[in-house]
Tab-separated table of N, CA, C and O in Angstrom:
chain	number	residue	atom	x	y	z
T	1	MET	N	84.251	-33.626	-170.537
T	1	MET	CA	84.036	-35.124	-170.342
T	1	MET	C	83.816	-35.683	-171.606
T	1	MET	O	83.122	-35.230	-172.447
T	2	SER	N	84.494	-36.861	-171.871
T	2	SER	CA	84.343	-37.460	-173.186
T	2	SER	C	83.187	-38.328	-173.164
T	2	SER	O	82.399	-38.578	-172.356
T	3	LEU	N	82.737	-38.544	-174.484
T	3	LEU	CA	81.458	-39.465	-174.692
T	3	LEU	C	81.665	-40.851	-173.982
T	3	LEU	O	80.759	-41.335	-173.509
T	4	ALA	N	82.991	-41.423	-174.081
T	4	ALA	CA	83.123	-42.662	-173.426
T	4	ALA	C	82.994	-42.502	-171.867
T	4	ALA	O	82.529	-43.441	-171.213
T	5	GLU	N	83.412	-41.385	-171.388
T	5	GLU	CA	83.239	-41.269	-169.931
T	5	GLU	C	81.770	-41.125	-169.545
T	5	GLU	O	81.285	-41.666	-168.582
T	6	LEU	N	80.995	-40.455	-170.323
T	6	LEU	CA	79.707	-40.211	-170.208
T	6	LEU	C	78.824	-41.675	-170.229
T	6	LEU	O	78.099	-42.029	-169.382
T	7	LYS	N	79.206	-42.320	-171.242
T	7	LYS	CA	78.723	-43.751	-171.361
T	7	LYS	C	79.011	-44.579	-170.109
T	7	LYS	O	78.109	-45.278	-169.719
T	8	HIS	N	80.205	-44.495	-169.690
T	8	HIS	CA	80.784	-45.162	-168.374
T	8	HIS	C	79.719	-44.890	-167.204
T	8	HIS	O	79.280	-45.691	-166.437
T	9	GLU	N	79.626	-43.520	-167.197
T	9	GLU	CA	78.960	-43.017	-165.916
T	9	GLU	C	77.374	-43.377	-166.057
T	9	GLU	O	76.860	-43.629	-165.103
T	10	ALA	N	76.853	-43.449	-167.208
T	10	ALA	CA	75.564	-43.814	-167.363
T	10	ALA	C	75.239	-45.216	-167.056
T	10	ALA	O	74.168	-45.579	-166.569
T	11	GLU	N	76.131	-46.024	-167.271
T	11	GLU	CA	76.206	-47.437	-166.828
T	11	GLU	C	76.108	-47.629	-165.346
T	11	GLU	O	75.469	-48.685	-164.923
T	12	ARG	N	76.553	-46.736	-164.657
T	12	ARG	CA	76.594	-46.692	-163.143
T	12	ARG	C	75.211	-46.261	-162.589
T	12	ARG	O	74.925	-46.419	-161.368
T	13	LEU	N	74.367	-45.742	-163.455
T	13	LEU	CA	73.073	-45.099	-162.931
T	13	LEU	C	72.086	-46.247	-162.678
T	13	LEU	O	72.236	-47.370	-163.241
T	14	SER	N	71.101	-45.994	-161.755
T	14	SER	CA	70.153	-46.946	-161.399
T	14	SER	C	69.208	-46.932	-162.565
T	14	SER	O	69.265	-45.986	-163.391
T	15	PRO	N	68.313	-47.906	-162.754
T	15	PRO	CA	67.320	-47.928	-163.894
T	15	PRO	C	66.549	-46.701	-163.899
T	15	PRO	O	66.174	-46.085	-165.009
T	16	ALA	N	65.957	-46.343	-162.821
T	16	ALA	CA	65.143	-44.950	-162.717
T	16	ALA	C	65.903	-43.768	-163.274
T	16	ALA	O	65.461	-42.904	-163.850
T	17	GLU	N	67.150	-43.672	-162.723
T	17	GLU	CA	68.050	-42.598	-163.268
T	17	GLU	C	68.436	-42.689	-164.826
T	17	GLU	O	68.355	-41.483	-165.406
T	18	ARG	N	68.526	-43.843	-165.288
T	18	ARG	CA	68.618	-43.977	-166.814
T	18	ARG	C	67.478	-43.706	-167.601
T	18	ARG	O	67.619	-42.903	-168.620
T	19	ARG	N	66.308	-43.883	-166.951
T	19	ARG	CA	65.179	-43.481	-167.668
T	19	ARG	C	65.034	-42.008	-167.627
T	19	ARG	O	64.580	-41.302	-168.737
T	20	HIS	N	65.346	-41.396	-166.538
T	20	HIS	CA	65.291	-39.873	-166.508
T	20	HIS	C	66.181	-39.181	-167.558
T	20	HIS	O	65.971	-38.420	-168.039
T	21	LEU	N	67.492	-39.907	-167.508
T	21	LEU	CA	68.358	-39.464	-168.451
T	21	LEU	C	68.034	-39.513	-169.944
T	21	LEU	O	68.201	-38.640	-170.776
T	22	ALA	N	67.502	-40.681	-170.134
T	22	ALA	CA	66.914	-40.863	-171.619
T	22	ALA	C	65.927	-39.940	-172.150
T	22	ALA	O	65.848	-39.387	-173.105
T	23	ALA	N	65.007	-39.713	-170.916
T	23	ALA	CA	63.876	-38.632	-171.292
T	23	ALA	C	64.531	-37.262	-171.473
T	23	ALA	O	64.088	-36.586	-172.316
T	24	HIS	N	65.441	-36.886	-170.642
T	24	HIS	CA	66.132	-35.624	-171.009
T	24	HIS	C	66.897	-35.528	-172.258
T	24	HIS	O	66.654	-34.460	-172.865
T	25	LEU	N	67.500	-36.599	-172.627
T	25	LEU	CA	68.210	-36.562	-173.903
T	25	LEU	C	67.103	-36.428	-175.038
T	25	LEU	O	67.373	-35.785	-175.999
T	26	ALA	N	66.051	-37.197	-175.045
T	26	ALA	CA	64.895	-37.188	-175.928
T	26	ALA	C	64.340	-35.807	-175.977
T	26	ALA	O	64.106	-35.184	-177.063
T	27	ALA	N	64.294	-35.252	-174.848
T	27	ALA	CA	63.643	-33.762	-174.829
T	27	ALA	C	64.658	-32.750	-175.510
T	27	ALA	O	64.268	-31.855	-176.141
T	28	LEU	N	65.839	-33.064	-175.389
T	28	LEU	CA	66.892	-32.004	-175.866
T	28	LEU	C	66.804	-32.226	-177.355
T	28	LEU	O	67.014	-31.205	-178.204
T	29	GLU	N	66.739	-33.360	-177.874
T	29	GLU	CA	66.582	-33.699	-179.247
T	29	GLU	C	65.356	-32.956	-179.998
T	29	GLU	O	65.334	-32.341	-181.038
T	30	ARG	N	64.214	-33.050	-179.312
T	30	ARG	CA	62.992	-32.479	-179.767
T	30	ARG	C	63.080	-30.941	-179.546
T	30	ARG	O	62.708	-30.273	-180.548
T	31	LYS	N	63.707	-30.421	-178.643
T	31	LYS	CA	63.927	-29.018	-178.416
T	31	LYS	C	64.434	-28.292	-179.643
T	31	LYS	O	64.324	-27.357	-180.085
T	32	SER	N	65.378	-29.021	-180.168
T	32	SER	CA	66.283	-28.555	-181.535
T	32	SER	C	65.734	-28.810	-182.745
T	32	SER	O	66.389	-28.725	-183.760
T	33	ASP	N	64.508	-29.545	-182.731
T	33	ASP	CA	63.881	-29.972	-184.041
T	33	ASP	C	62.849	-29.138	-184.444
T	33	ASP	O	61.697	-29.310	-183.907
T	34	PRO	N	62.966	-28.194	-185.401
T	34	PRO	CA	61.891	-27.275	-185.820
T	34	PRO	C	60.576	-28.138	-186.360
T	34	PRO	O	59.524	-27.691	-186.394
T	35	GLY	N	61.002	-29.178	-186.999
T	35	GLY	CA	59.913	-30.019	-187.553
T	35	GLY	C	58.961	-30.640	-186.544
T	35	GLY	O	57.771	-30.541	-186.526
T	36	PHE	N	59.649	-30.811	-185.354
T	36	PHE	CA	58.724	-31.357	-184.213
T	36	PHE	C	57.831	-30.272	-183.741
T	36	PHE	O	56.763	-30.404	-183.369
T	37	LYS	N	58.542	-28.945	-183.501
T	37	LYS	CA	57.672	-27.789	-182.973
T	37	LYS	C	56.604	-27.661	-184.005
T	37	LYS	O	55.513	-27.259	-183.419
T	38	ARG	N	56.706	-27.676	-185.243
T	38	ARG	CA	55.657	-27.312	-186.127
T	38	ARG	C	54.593	-28.397	-186.004
T	38	ARG	O	53.393	-28.047	-186.006
T	39	HIS	N	54.924	-29.781	-185.965
T	39	HIS	CA	54.054	-30.681	-185.735
T	39	HIS	C	53.125	-30.615	-184.515
T	39	HIS	O	52.086	-30.840	-184.526
T	40	LEU	N	53.801	-30.341	-183.506
T	40	LEU	CA	53.108	-30.050	-182.199
T	40	LEU	C	52.289	-28.868	-182.172
T	40	LEU	O	50.997	-28.947	-181.681
T	41	ALA	N	52.695	-27.810	-182.924
T	41	ALA	CA	51.812	-26.584	-182.880
T	41	ALA	C	50.546	-26.973	-183.752
T	41	ALA	O	49.502	-26.575	-183.566
T	42	ASP	N	50.868	-27.797	-184.913
T	42	ASP	CA	49.577	-28.190	-185.698
T	42	ASP	C	48.680	-29.044	-184.985
T	42	ASP	O	47.381	-28.777	-185.125
T	43	LYS	N	49.033	-29.949	-183.972
T	43	LYS	CA	48.139	-30.805	-183.217
T	43	LYS	C	47.398	-29.861	-182.212
T	43	LYS	O	46.356	-29.957	-182.053
T	44	ILE	N	48.160	-28.814	-181.707
T	44	ILE	CA	47.436	-27.928	-180.697
T	44	ILE	C	46.434	-27.117	-181.346
T	44	ILE	O	45.449	-26.793	-180.787
T	45	ASN	N	46.757	-26.742	-182.595
T	45	ASN	CA	45.729	-25.754	-183.248
T	45	ASN	C	44.647	-26.484	-184.054
T	45	ASN	O	43.706	-25.769	-184.588
T	46	ASP	N	44.727	-27.858	-184.062
T	46	ASP	CA	43.674	-28.683	-184.725
T	46	ASP	C	42.297	-28.529	-184.122
T	46	ASP	O	42.092	-28.828	-182.857
T	47	LYS	N	41.273	-27.946	-184.762
T	47	LYS	CA	40.038	-27.794	-184.173
T	47	LYS	C	39.045	-28.743	-184.719
T	47	LYS	O	37.846	-28.641	-184.370
T	48	THR	N	39.481	-29.878	-185.144
T	48	THR	CA	38.662	-31.014	-185.631
T	48	THR	C	37.981	-31.775	-184.479
T	48	THR	O	38.792	-32.384	-183.665
T	49	PRO	N	36.663	-31.737	-184.269
T	49	PRO	CA	35.867	-32.257	-183.179
T	49	PRO	C	36.382	-33.843	-183.115
T	49	PRO	O	36.379	-34.385	-182.041
T	50	GLY	N	36.428	-34.447	-184.082
T	50	GLY	CA	36.603	-35.972	-184.309
T	50	GLY	C	38.065	-36.317	-183.544
T	50	GLY	O	38.208	-37.444	-183.248
T	51	ARG	N	38.799	-35.528	-183.560
T	51	ARG	CA	40.219	-35.623	-182.856
T	51	ARG	C	40.294	-35.325	-181.390
T	51	ARG	O	41.432	-35.513	-180.747
T	52	TRP	N	39.287	-34.789	-180.863
T	52	TRP	CA	39.326	-34.351	-179.387
T	52	TRP	C	39.249	-35.589	-178.507
T	52	TRP	O	38.752	-36.626	-178.864
T	53	VAL	N	39.790	-35.352	-177.200
T	53	VAL	CA	39.755	-36.466	-176.407
T	53	VAL	C	38.799	-35.999	-175.174
T	53	VAL	O	39.195	-34.944	-174.642
T	54	VAL	N	37.792	-36.851	-174.815
T	54	VAL	CA	37.081	-36.538	-173.672
T	54	VAL	C	37.854	-36.620	-172.360
T	54	VAL	O	38.849	-37.548	-172.232
T	55	LEU	N	37.843	-35.643	-171.495
T	55	LEU	CA	38.578	-35.776	-170.254
T	55	LEU	C	38.597	-37.087	-169.675
T	55	LEU	O	39.847	-37.613	-169.150
T	56	GLU	N	37.460	-37.672	-169.399
T	56	GLU	CA	37.387	-39.040	-168.747
T	56	GLU	C	38.292	-40.097	-169.515
T	56	GLU	O	38.879	-40.905	-168.941
T	57	ASP	N	38.300	-40.121	-170.834
T	57	ASP	CA	38.971	-41.001	-171.547
T	57	ASP	C	40.525	-40.757	-171.437
T	57	ASP	O	41.268	-41.700	-171.301
T	58	ALA	N	40.850	-39.545	-171.363
T	58	ALA	CA	42.374	-39.302	-171.049
T	58	ALA	C	42.803	-39.700	-169.873
T	58	ALA	O	43.830	-40.266	-169.705
T	59	GLU	N	41.876	-39.476	-168.790
T	59	GLU	CA	42.298	-39.940	-167.451
T	59	GLU	C	42.405	-41.603	-167.490
T	59	GLU	O	43.253	-42.029	-166.875
T	60	LYS	N	41.434	-42.258	-168.070
T	60	LYS	CA	41.520	-43.573	-168.204
T	60	LYS	C	42.859	-44.045	-168.982
T	60	LYS	O	43.617	-45.073	-168.342
T	61	ARG	N	43.286	-43.505	-169.991
T	61	ARG	CA	44.544	-43.801	-170.674
T	61	ARG	C	45.717	-43.575	-169.880
T	61	ARG	O	46.751	-44.440	-169.846
T	62	LEU	N	45.850	-42.418	-169.064
T	62	LEU	CA	46.903	-42.116	-168.166
T	62	LEU	C	47.116	-43.145	-167.130
T	62	LEU	O	48.066	-43.298	-166.508
T	63	ARG	N	45.955	-43.647	-166.584
T	63	ARG	CA	46.051	-44.641	-165.502
T	63	ARG	C	46.727	-46.005	-165.891
T	63	ARG	O	47.141	-46.674	-165.030
T	64	LYS	N	46.685	-46.254	-167.259
T	64	LYS	CA	47.119	-47.607	-167.517
T	64	LYS	C	48.649	-47.697	-167.557
T	64	LYS	O	49.312	-46.880	-167.558
């Protein structure tokens, strides 16, 4: 399938399907980016208490 055909098919998707497709494409880009993986690993391994998020605060942020 050509890029033009993919674009045409994407135009026919519902807004929710387009958001899902956009998220999928963004995930594919990040998956192939070694810099992103390194950045994410650094965040996960960061033990600085000042950067921690309390569970209740995280839940409030997610509800917005």
